[in-house]
Amino acid sequence: MYVVWEISMQLLRIVRAVEQAERMCRCYWKRVPPAEWHEVFCEGRAAVFCYAAVHSRARTATLIRIAKRAMDAYLYRWNRERKYIQRIEVEWEDGVEALHTLPQWRTEDLAKEEGRRMDVRAALGRLPASWQRVVVEALIEERPFAEIAECMGRSIGAIKQMLYRARCQLRRELAAYAEEYGGKSRDDLV
């Protein structure tokens, strides 16, 4: 809003300067008798005043056009930002409402979930080191088999076989969780 105020103040100063130049020009011509007009034109004093008045008007018109464009651009940006803020507020309100509909976590659930994580980590820790590395890189980091095989210095088939055996071992050790999850597929657990 400061920019708009600054532009309007500059325009006001320019308009006042043009009006003052026009008044000076009129006063000058009123003081000079018509008989001396030719002499005044020859000296060029009147030409300076007329030039200043005409060019000040053109300059003022140009500055007014520039100010109008700047004001339009400012209002367009402000309106666009206002709409964006309104959209964000609506999304925020929808998010807050959705947050109230989410199931509340209880501390028992969190403790149970942490216990499961610890059991999975323990089962993963009981695997041979090469199997652990394959499980982490293939399932957690989601690296391609070719990249894992190159890093470990083995063939892609060997990497796939190690991953299969590691999954089978983890399924056996974590069979209790399969029943707890309601008999989901084997691949959902590991």
PDB file of C-alpha atoms in Angstrom:
ATOM      1  CA  MET A   1       0.000   0.000   0.000  1.00  0.00           C
ATOM      2  CA  TYR A   2       3.011   2.283   0.579  1.00  0.00           C
ATOM      3  CA  VAL A   3       3.895   2.058  -3.130  1.00  0.00           C
ATOM      4  CA  VAL A   4       0.452   3.283  -4.157  1.00  0.00           C
ATOM      5  CA  TRP A   5       0.641   6.189  -1.721  1.00  0.00           C
ATOM      6  CA  GLU A   6       4.113   7.153  -2.970  1.00  0.00           C
ATOM      7  CA  ILE A   7       2.984   7.119  -6.617  1.00  0.00           C
ATOM      8  CA  SER A   8      -0.089   9.204  -5.859  1.00  0.00           C
ATOM      9  CA  MET A   9       2.027  11.782  -3.994  1.00  0.00           C
ATOM     10  CA  GLN A  10       4.460  12.056  -6.924  1.00  0.00           C
ATOM     11  CA  LEU A  11       1.564  12.528  -9.330  1.00  0.00           C
ATOM     12  CA  LEU A  12       0.094  15.235  -7.135  1.00  0.00           C
ATOM     13  CA  ARG A  13       3.435  17.098  -7.087  1.00  0.00           C
ATOM     14  CA  ILE A  14       3.722  16.847 -10.885  1.00  0.00           C
ATOM     15  CA  VAL A  15       0.178  18.080 -11.467  1.00  0.00           C
ATOM     16  CA  ARG A  16       0.819  21.049  -9.160  1.00  0.00           C
ATOM     17  CA  ALA A  17       4.052  21.862 -11.021  1.00  0.00           C
ATOM     18  CA  VAL A  18       2.231  21.815 -14.379  1.00  0.00           C
ATOM     19  CA  GLU A  19      -0.524  24.041 -13.031  1.00  0.00           C
ATOM     20  CA  GLN A  20       2.079  26.465 -11.697  1.00  0.00           C
ATOM     21  CA  ALA A  21       3.868  26.552 -15.081  1.00  0.00           C
ATOM     22  CA  GLU A  22       0.572  27.266 -16.840  1.00  0.00           C
ATOM     23  CA  ARG A  23      -0.221  30.071 -14.377  1.00  0.00           C
ATOM     24  CA  MET A  24       3.240  31.570 -14.903  1.00  0.00           C
ATOM     25  CA  CYS A  25       2.757  31.429 -18.669  1.00  0.00           C
ATOM     26  CA  ARG A  26      -0.660  33.124 -18.464  1.00  0.00           C
ATOM     27  CA  CYS A  27       0.637  35.778 -16.081  1.00  0.00           C
ATOM     28  CA  TYR A  28       3.598  36.439 -18.342  1.00  0.00           C
ATOM     29  CA  TRP A  29       1.412  36.951 -21.391  1.00  0.00           C
ATOM     30  CA  LYS A  30      -0.955  39.212 -19.448  1.00  0.00           C
ATOM     31  CA  ARG A  31       1.953  41.453 -18.427  1.00  0.00           C
ATOM     32  CA  VAL A  32       3.374  41.748 -21.922  1.00  0.00           C
ATOM     33  CA  PRO A  33       1.445  44.117 -24.163  1.00  0.00           C
ATOM     34  CA  PRO A  34       0.489  42.695 -27.593  1.00  0.00           C
ATOM     35  CA  ALA A  35       2.759  45.183 -29.322  1.00  0.00           C
ATOM     36  CA  GLU A  36       5.812  43.601 -27.689  1.00  0.00           C
ATOM     37  CA  TRP A  37       4.850  39.969 -28.353  1.00  0.00           C
ATOM     38  CA  HIS A  38       7.030  39.777 -31.465  1.00  0.00           C
ATOM     39  CA  GLU A  39      10.019  41.029 -29.489  1.00  0.00           C
ATOM     40  CA  VAL A  40       9.336  38.524 -26.688  1.00  0.00           C
ATOM     41  CA  PHE A  41       9.115  35.655 -29.172  1.00  0.00           C
ATOM     42  CA  CYS A  42      12.384  36.713 -30.704  1.00  0.00           C
ATOM     43  CA  GLU A  43      14.065  36.672 -27.298  1.00  0.00           C
ATOM     44  CA  GLY A  44      12.642  33.206 -26.661  1.00  0.00           C
ATOM     45  CA  ARG A  45      11.433  33.843 -23.112  1.00  0.00           C
ATOM     46  CA  ALA A  46       7.835  32.923 -23.897  1.00  0.00           C
ATOM     47  CA  ALA A  47       8.933  29.893 -25.836  1.00  0.00           C
ATOM     48  CA  VAL A  48      10.602  28.548 -22.717  1.00  0.00           C
ATOM     49  CA  PHE A  49       7.398  28.913 -20.698  1.00  0.00           C
ATOM     50  CA  CYS A  50       5.216  27.411 -23.437  1.00  0.00           C
ATOM     51  CA  TYR A  51       7.658  24.546 -23.961  1.00  0.00           C
ATOM     52  CA  ALA A  52       7.663  23.854 -20.223  1.00  0.00           C
ATOM     53  CA  ALA A  53       3.873  23.913 -20.027  1.00  0.00           C
ATOM     54  CA  VAL A  54       3.321  21.652 -23.056  1.00  0.00           C
ATOM     55  CA  HIS A  55       6.028  19.153 -22.150  1.00  0.00           C
ATOM     56  CA  SER A  56       4.980  19.099 -18.518  1.00  0.00           C
ATOM     57  CA  ARG A  57       1.493  18.105 -19.622  1.00  0.00           C
ATOM     58  CA  ALA A  58       2.833  15.309 -21.828  1.00  0.00           C
ATOM     59  CA  ARG A  59       5.126  14.167 -19.033  1.00  0.00           C
ATOM     60  CA  THR A  60       2.234  14.268 -16.586  1.00  0.00           C
ATOM     61  CA  ALA A  61       0.052  12.198 -18.917  1.00  0.00           C
ATOM     62  CA  THR A  62       2.852   9.658 -19.315  1.00  0.00           C
ATOM     63  CA  LEU A  63       3.421   9.478 -15.576  1.00  0.00           C
ATOM     64  CA  ILE A  64      -0.300   9.101 -14.952  1.00  0.00           C
ATOM     65  CA  ARG A  65      -0.395   6.176 -17.425  1.00  0.00           C
ATOM     66  CA  ILE A  66       2.610   4.598 -15.696  1.00  0.00           C
ATOM     67  CA  ALA A  67       1.024   5.101 -12.277  1.00  0.00           C
ATOM     68  CA  LYS A  68      -2.269   3.612 -13.477  1.00  0.00           C
ATOM     69  CA  ARG A  69      -0.472   0.539 -14.831  1.00  0.00           C
ATOM     70  CA  ALA A  70       1.509   0.197 -11.605  1.00  0.00           C
ATOM     71  CA  MET A  71      -1.679   0.525  -9.577  1.00  0.00           C
ATOM     72  CA  ASP A  72      -3.447  -2.072 -11.754  1.00  0.00           C
ATOM     73  CA  ALA A  73      -0.514  -4.459 -11.389  1.00  0.00           C
ATOM     74  CA  TYR A  74      -0.414  -3.892  -7.634  1.00  0.00           C
ATOM     75  CA  LEU A  75      -4.153  -4.486  -7.276  1.00  0.00           C
ATOM     76  CA  TYR A  76      -3.945  -7.583  -9.494  1.00  0.00           C
ATOM     77  CA  ARG A  77      -1.130  -9.009  -7.350  1.00  0.00           C
ATOM     78  CA  TRP A  78      -2.943  -8.095  -4.147  1.00  0.00           C
ATOM     79  CA  ASN A  79      -6.165  -9.706  -5.377  1.00  0.00           C
ATOM     80  CA  ARG A  80      -4.291 -12.834  -6.489  1.00  0.00           C
ATOM     81  CA  GLU A  81      -2.522 -13.063  -3.108  1.00  0.00           C
ATOM     82  CA  ARG A  82      -5.815 -12.492  -1.301  1.00  0.00           C
ATOM     83  CA  LYS A  83      -7.432 -15.361  -3.233  1.00  0.00           C
ATOM     84  CA  TYR A  84      -4.427 -17.588  -2.469  1.00  0.00           C
ATOM     85  CA  ILE A  85      -4.681 -16.768   1.239  1.00  0.00           C
ATOM     86  CA  GLN A  86      -8.413 -17.496   1.210  1.00  0.00           C
ATOM     87  CA  ARG A  87      -7.753 -20.857  -0.487  1.00  0.00           C
ATOM     88  CA  ILE A  88      -5.082 -21.718   2.090  1.00  0.00           C
ATOM     89  CA  GLU A  89      -7.450 -20.743   4.921  1.00  0.00           C
ATOM     90  CA  VAL A  90     -10.154 -23.025   3.502  1.00  0.00           C
ATOM     91  CA  GLU A  91      -7.671 -25.892   3.126  1.00  0.00           C
ATOM     92  CA  TRP A  92      -6.441 -25.271   6.679  1.00  0.00           C
ATOM     93  CA  GLU A  93      -9.988 -25.330   8.051  1.00  0.00           C
ATOM     94  CA  ASP A  94     -10.703 -28.553   6.141  1.00  0.00           C
ATOM     95  CA  GLY A  95      -7.483 -30.029   7.510  1.00  0.00           C
ATOM     96  CA  VAL A  96      -8.373 -29.078  11.073  1.00  0.00           C
ATOM     97  CA  GLU A  97     -11.817 -30.654  10.670  1.00  0.00           C
ATOM     98  CA  ALA A  98     -10.235 -33.815   9.247  1.00  0.00           C
ATOM     99  CA  LEU A  99      -7.782 -33.855  12.133  1.00  0.00           C
ATOM    100  CA  HIS A 100     -10.668 -34.036  14.604  1.00  0.00           C
ATOM    101  CA  THR A 101     -12.102 -37.048  12.775  1.00  0.00           C
ATOM    102  CA  LEU A 102      -8.858 -39.063  12.960  1.00  0.00           C
ATOM    103  CA  PRO A 103      -8.727 -41.840  15.541  1.00  0.00           C
ATOM    104  CA  GLN A 104      -6.882 -40.768  18.649  1.00  0.00           C
ATOM    105  CA  TRP A 105      -3.724 -42.706  19.478  1.00  0.00           C
ATOM    106  CA  ARG A 106      -3.537 -44.139  22.927  1.00  0.00           C
ATOM    107  CA  THR A 107      -0.311 -44.689  24.806  1.00  0.00           C
ATOM    108  CA  GLU A 108      -0.978 -48.430  24.896  1.00  0.00           C
ATOM    109  CA  ASP A 109      -1.140 -48.494  21.085  1.00  0.00           C
ATOM    110  CA  LEU A 110       2.113 -46.574  20.843  1.00  0.00           C
ATOM    111  CA  ALA A 111       3.828 -48.914  23.285  1.00  0.00           C
ATOM    112  CA  LYS A 112       2.530 -51.937  21.374  1.00  0.00           C
ATOM    113  CA  GLU A 113       3.769 -50.489  18.076  1.00  0.00           C
ATOM    114  CA  GLU A 114       7.190 -49.789  19.585  1.00  0.00           C
ATOM    115  CA  GLY A 115       7.309 -53.387  20.859  1.00  0.00           C
ATOM    116  CA  ARG A 116       6.613 -54.671  17.345  1.00  0.00           C
ATOM    117  CA  ARG A 117       9.383 -52.520  15.924  1.00  0.00           C
ATOM    118  CA  MET A 118      11.825 -53.834  18.495  1.00  0.00           C
ATOM    119  CA  ASP A 119      10.855 -57.436  17.649  1.00  0.00           C
ATOM    120  CA  VAL A 120      11.315 -56.834  13.913  1.00  0.00           C
ATOM    121  CA  ARG A 121      14.717 -55.233  14.546  1.00  0.00           C
ATOM    122  CA  ALA A 122      15.719 -58.179  16.734  1.00  0.00           C
ATOM    123  CA  ALA A 123      14.608 -60.674  14.054  1.00  0.00           C
ATOM    124  CA  LEU A 124      16.527 -58.714  11.432  1.00  0.00           C
ATOM    125  CA  GLY A 125      19.577 -58.696  13.704  1.00  0.00           C
ATOM    126  CA  ARG A 126      19.523 -62.510  13.925  1.00  0.00           C
ATOM    127  CA  LEU A 127      19.945 -62.843  10.140  1.00  0.00           C
ATOM    128  CA  PRO A 128      23.418 -63.361   8.649  1.00  0.00           C
ATOM    129  CA  ALA A 129      25.197 -60.070   7.843  1.00  0.00           C
ATOM    130  CA  SER A 130      24.965 -60.517   4.052  1.00  0.00           C
ATOM    131  CA  TRP A 131      21.212 -61.191   4.280  1.00  0.00           C
ATOM    132  CA  GLN A 132      20.736 -58.138   6.508  1.00  0.00           C
ATOM    133  CA  ARG A 133      22.517 -55.972   3.963  1.00  0.00           C
ATOM    134  CA  VAL A 134      20.392 -57.319   1.087  1.00  0.00           C
ATOM    135  CA  VAL A 135      17.137 -56.804   3.050  1.00  0.00           C
ATOM    136  CA  VAL A 136      18.060 -53.236   3.986  1.00  0.00           C
ATOM    137  CA  GLU A 137      19.248 -52.242   0.521  1.00  0.00           C
ATOM    138  CA  ALA A 138      16.476 -53.989  -1.445  1.00  0.00           C
ATOM    139  CA  LEU A 139      13.433 -53.473   0.786  1.00  0.00           C
ATOM    140  CA  ILE A 140      14.187 -50.327   2.768  1.00  0.00           C
ATOM    141  CA  GLU A 141      16.435 -48.321   0.445  1.00  0.00           C
ATOM    142  CA  GLU A 142      14.694 -49.787  -2.661  1.00  0.00           C
ATOM    143  CA  ARG A 143      17.911 -50.047  -4.647  1.00  0.00           C
ATOM    144  CA  PRO A 144      17.892 -52.129  -7.850  1.00  0.00           C
ATOM    145  CA  PHE A 145      19.237 -55.683  -7.712  1.00  0.00           C
ATOM    146  CA  ALA A 146      21.969 -54.878 -10.244  1.00  0.00           C
ATOM    147  CA  GLU A 147      23.343 -52.114  -8.034  1.00  0.00           C
ATOM    148  CA  ILE A 148      23.264 -54.306  -4.915  1.00  0.00           C
ATOM    149  CA  ALA A 149      24.973 -57.151  -6.807  1.00  0.00           C
ATOM    150  CA  GLU A 150      27.695 -54.815  -8.027  1.00  0.00           C
ATOM    151  CA  CYS A 151      28.335 -53.429  -4.520  1.00  0.00           C
ATOM    152  CA  MET A 152      28.471 -56.889  -2.946  1.00  0.00           C
ATOM    153  CA  GLY A 153      30.434 -58.498  -5.779  1.00  0.00           C
ATOM    154  CA  ARG A 154      27.802 -61.187  -6.460  1.00  0.00           C
ATOM    155  CA  SER A 155      25.405 -62.059  -9.255  1.00  0.00           C
ATOM    156  CA  ILE A 156      21.847 -60.747  -9.430  1.00  0.00           C
ATOM    157  CA  GLY A 157      20.524 -64.303  -8.986  1.00  0.00           C
ATOM    158  CA  ALA A 158      22.525 -64.702  -5.760  1.00  0.00           C
ATOM    159  CA  ILE A 159      21.100 -61.415  -4.425  1.00  0.00           C
ATOM    160  CA  LYS A 160      17.539 -62.523  -5.220  1.00  0.00           C
ATOM    161  CA  GLN A 161      18.166 -65.881  -3.545  1.00  0.00           C
ATOM    162  CA  MET A 162      19.561 -64.205  -0.381  1.00  0.00           C
ATOM    163  CA  LEU A 163      16.539 -61.885  -0.255  1.00  0.00           C
ATOM    164  CA  TYR A 164      14.139 -64.832  -0.633  1.00  0.00           C
ATOM    165  CA  ARG A 165      15.839 -66.781   2.165  1.00  0.00           C
ATOM    166  CA  ALA A 166      15.929 -63.707   4.425  1.00  0.00           C
ATOM    167  CA  ARG A 167      12.198 -63.138   3.892  1.00  0.00           C
ATOM    168  CA  CYS A 168      11.420 -66.788   4.688  1.00  0.00           C
ATOM    169  CA  GLN A 169      13.475 -66.565   7.893  1.00  0.00           C
ATOM    170  CA  LEU A 170      11.739 -63.324   8.950  1.00  0.00           C
ATOM    171  CA  ARG A 171       8.292 -64.814   8.223  1.00  0.00           C
ATOM    172  CA  ARG A 172       9.024 -67.781  10.475  1.00  0.00           C
ATOM    173  CA  GLU A 173      10.277 -65.586  13.311  1.00  0.00           C
ATOM    174  CA  LEU A 174       7.439 -63.077  13.005  1.00  0.00           C
ATOM    175  CA  ALA A 175       4.593 -65.577  12.461  1.00  0.00           C
ATOM    176  CA  ALA A 176       2.868 -64.360  15.644  1.00  0.00           C
ATOM    177  CA  TYR A 177       2.359 -60.945  14.091  1.00  0.00           C
ATOM    178  CA  ALA A 178       0.749 -62.492  10.999  1.00  0.00           C
ATOM    179  CA  GLU A 179      -2.013 -63.910  13.179  1.00  0.00           C
ATOM    180  CA  GLU A 180      -2.345 -60.604  15.047  1.00  0.00           C
ATOM    181  CA  TYR A 181      -2.765 -58.692  11.785  1.00  0.00           C
ATOM    182  CA  GLY A 182      -5.648 -60.939  10.791  1.00  0.00           C
ATOM    183  CA  GLY A 183      -3.971 -63.267   8.318  1.00  0.00           C
ATOM    184  CA  LYS A 184      -2.692 -60.676   5.836  1.00  0.00           C
ATOM    185  CA  SER A 185      -0.573 -61.881   2.971  1.00  0.00           C
ATOM    186  CA  ARG A 186       3.004 -62.864   3.639  1.00  0.00           C
ATOM    187  CA  ASP A 187       4.463 -60.003   1.591  1.00  0.00           C
ATOM    188  CA  ASP A 188       2.596 -57.369   3.604  1.00  0.00           C
ATOM    189  CA  LEU A 189       4.556 -58.294   6.704  1.00  0.00           C
ATOM    190  CA  VAL A 190       8.023 -58.327   5.201  1.00  0.00           C
TER     191      VAL A 190
END
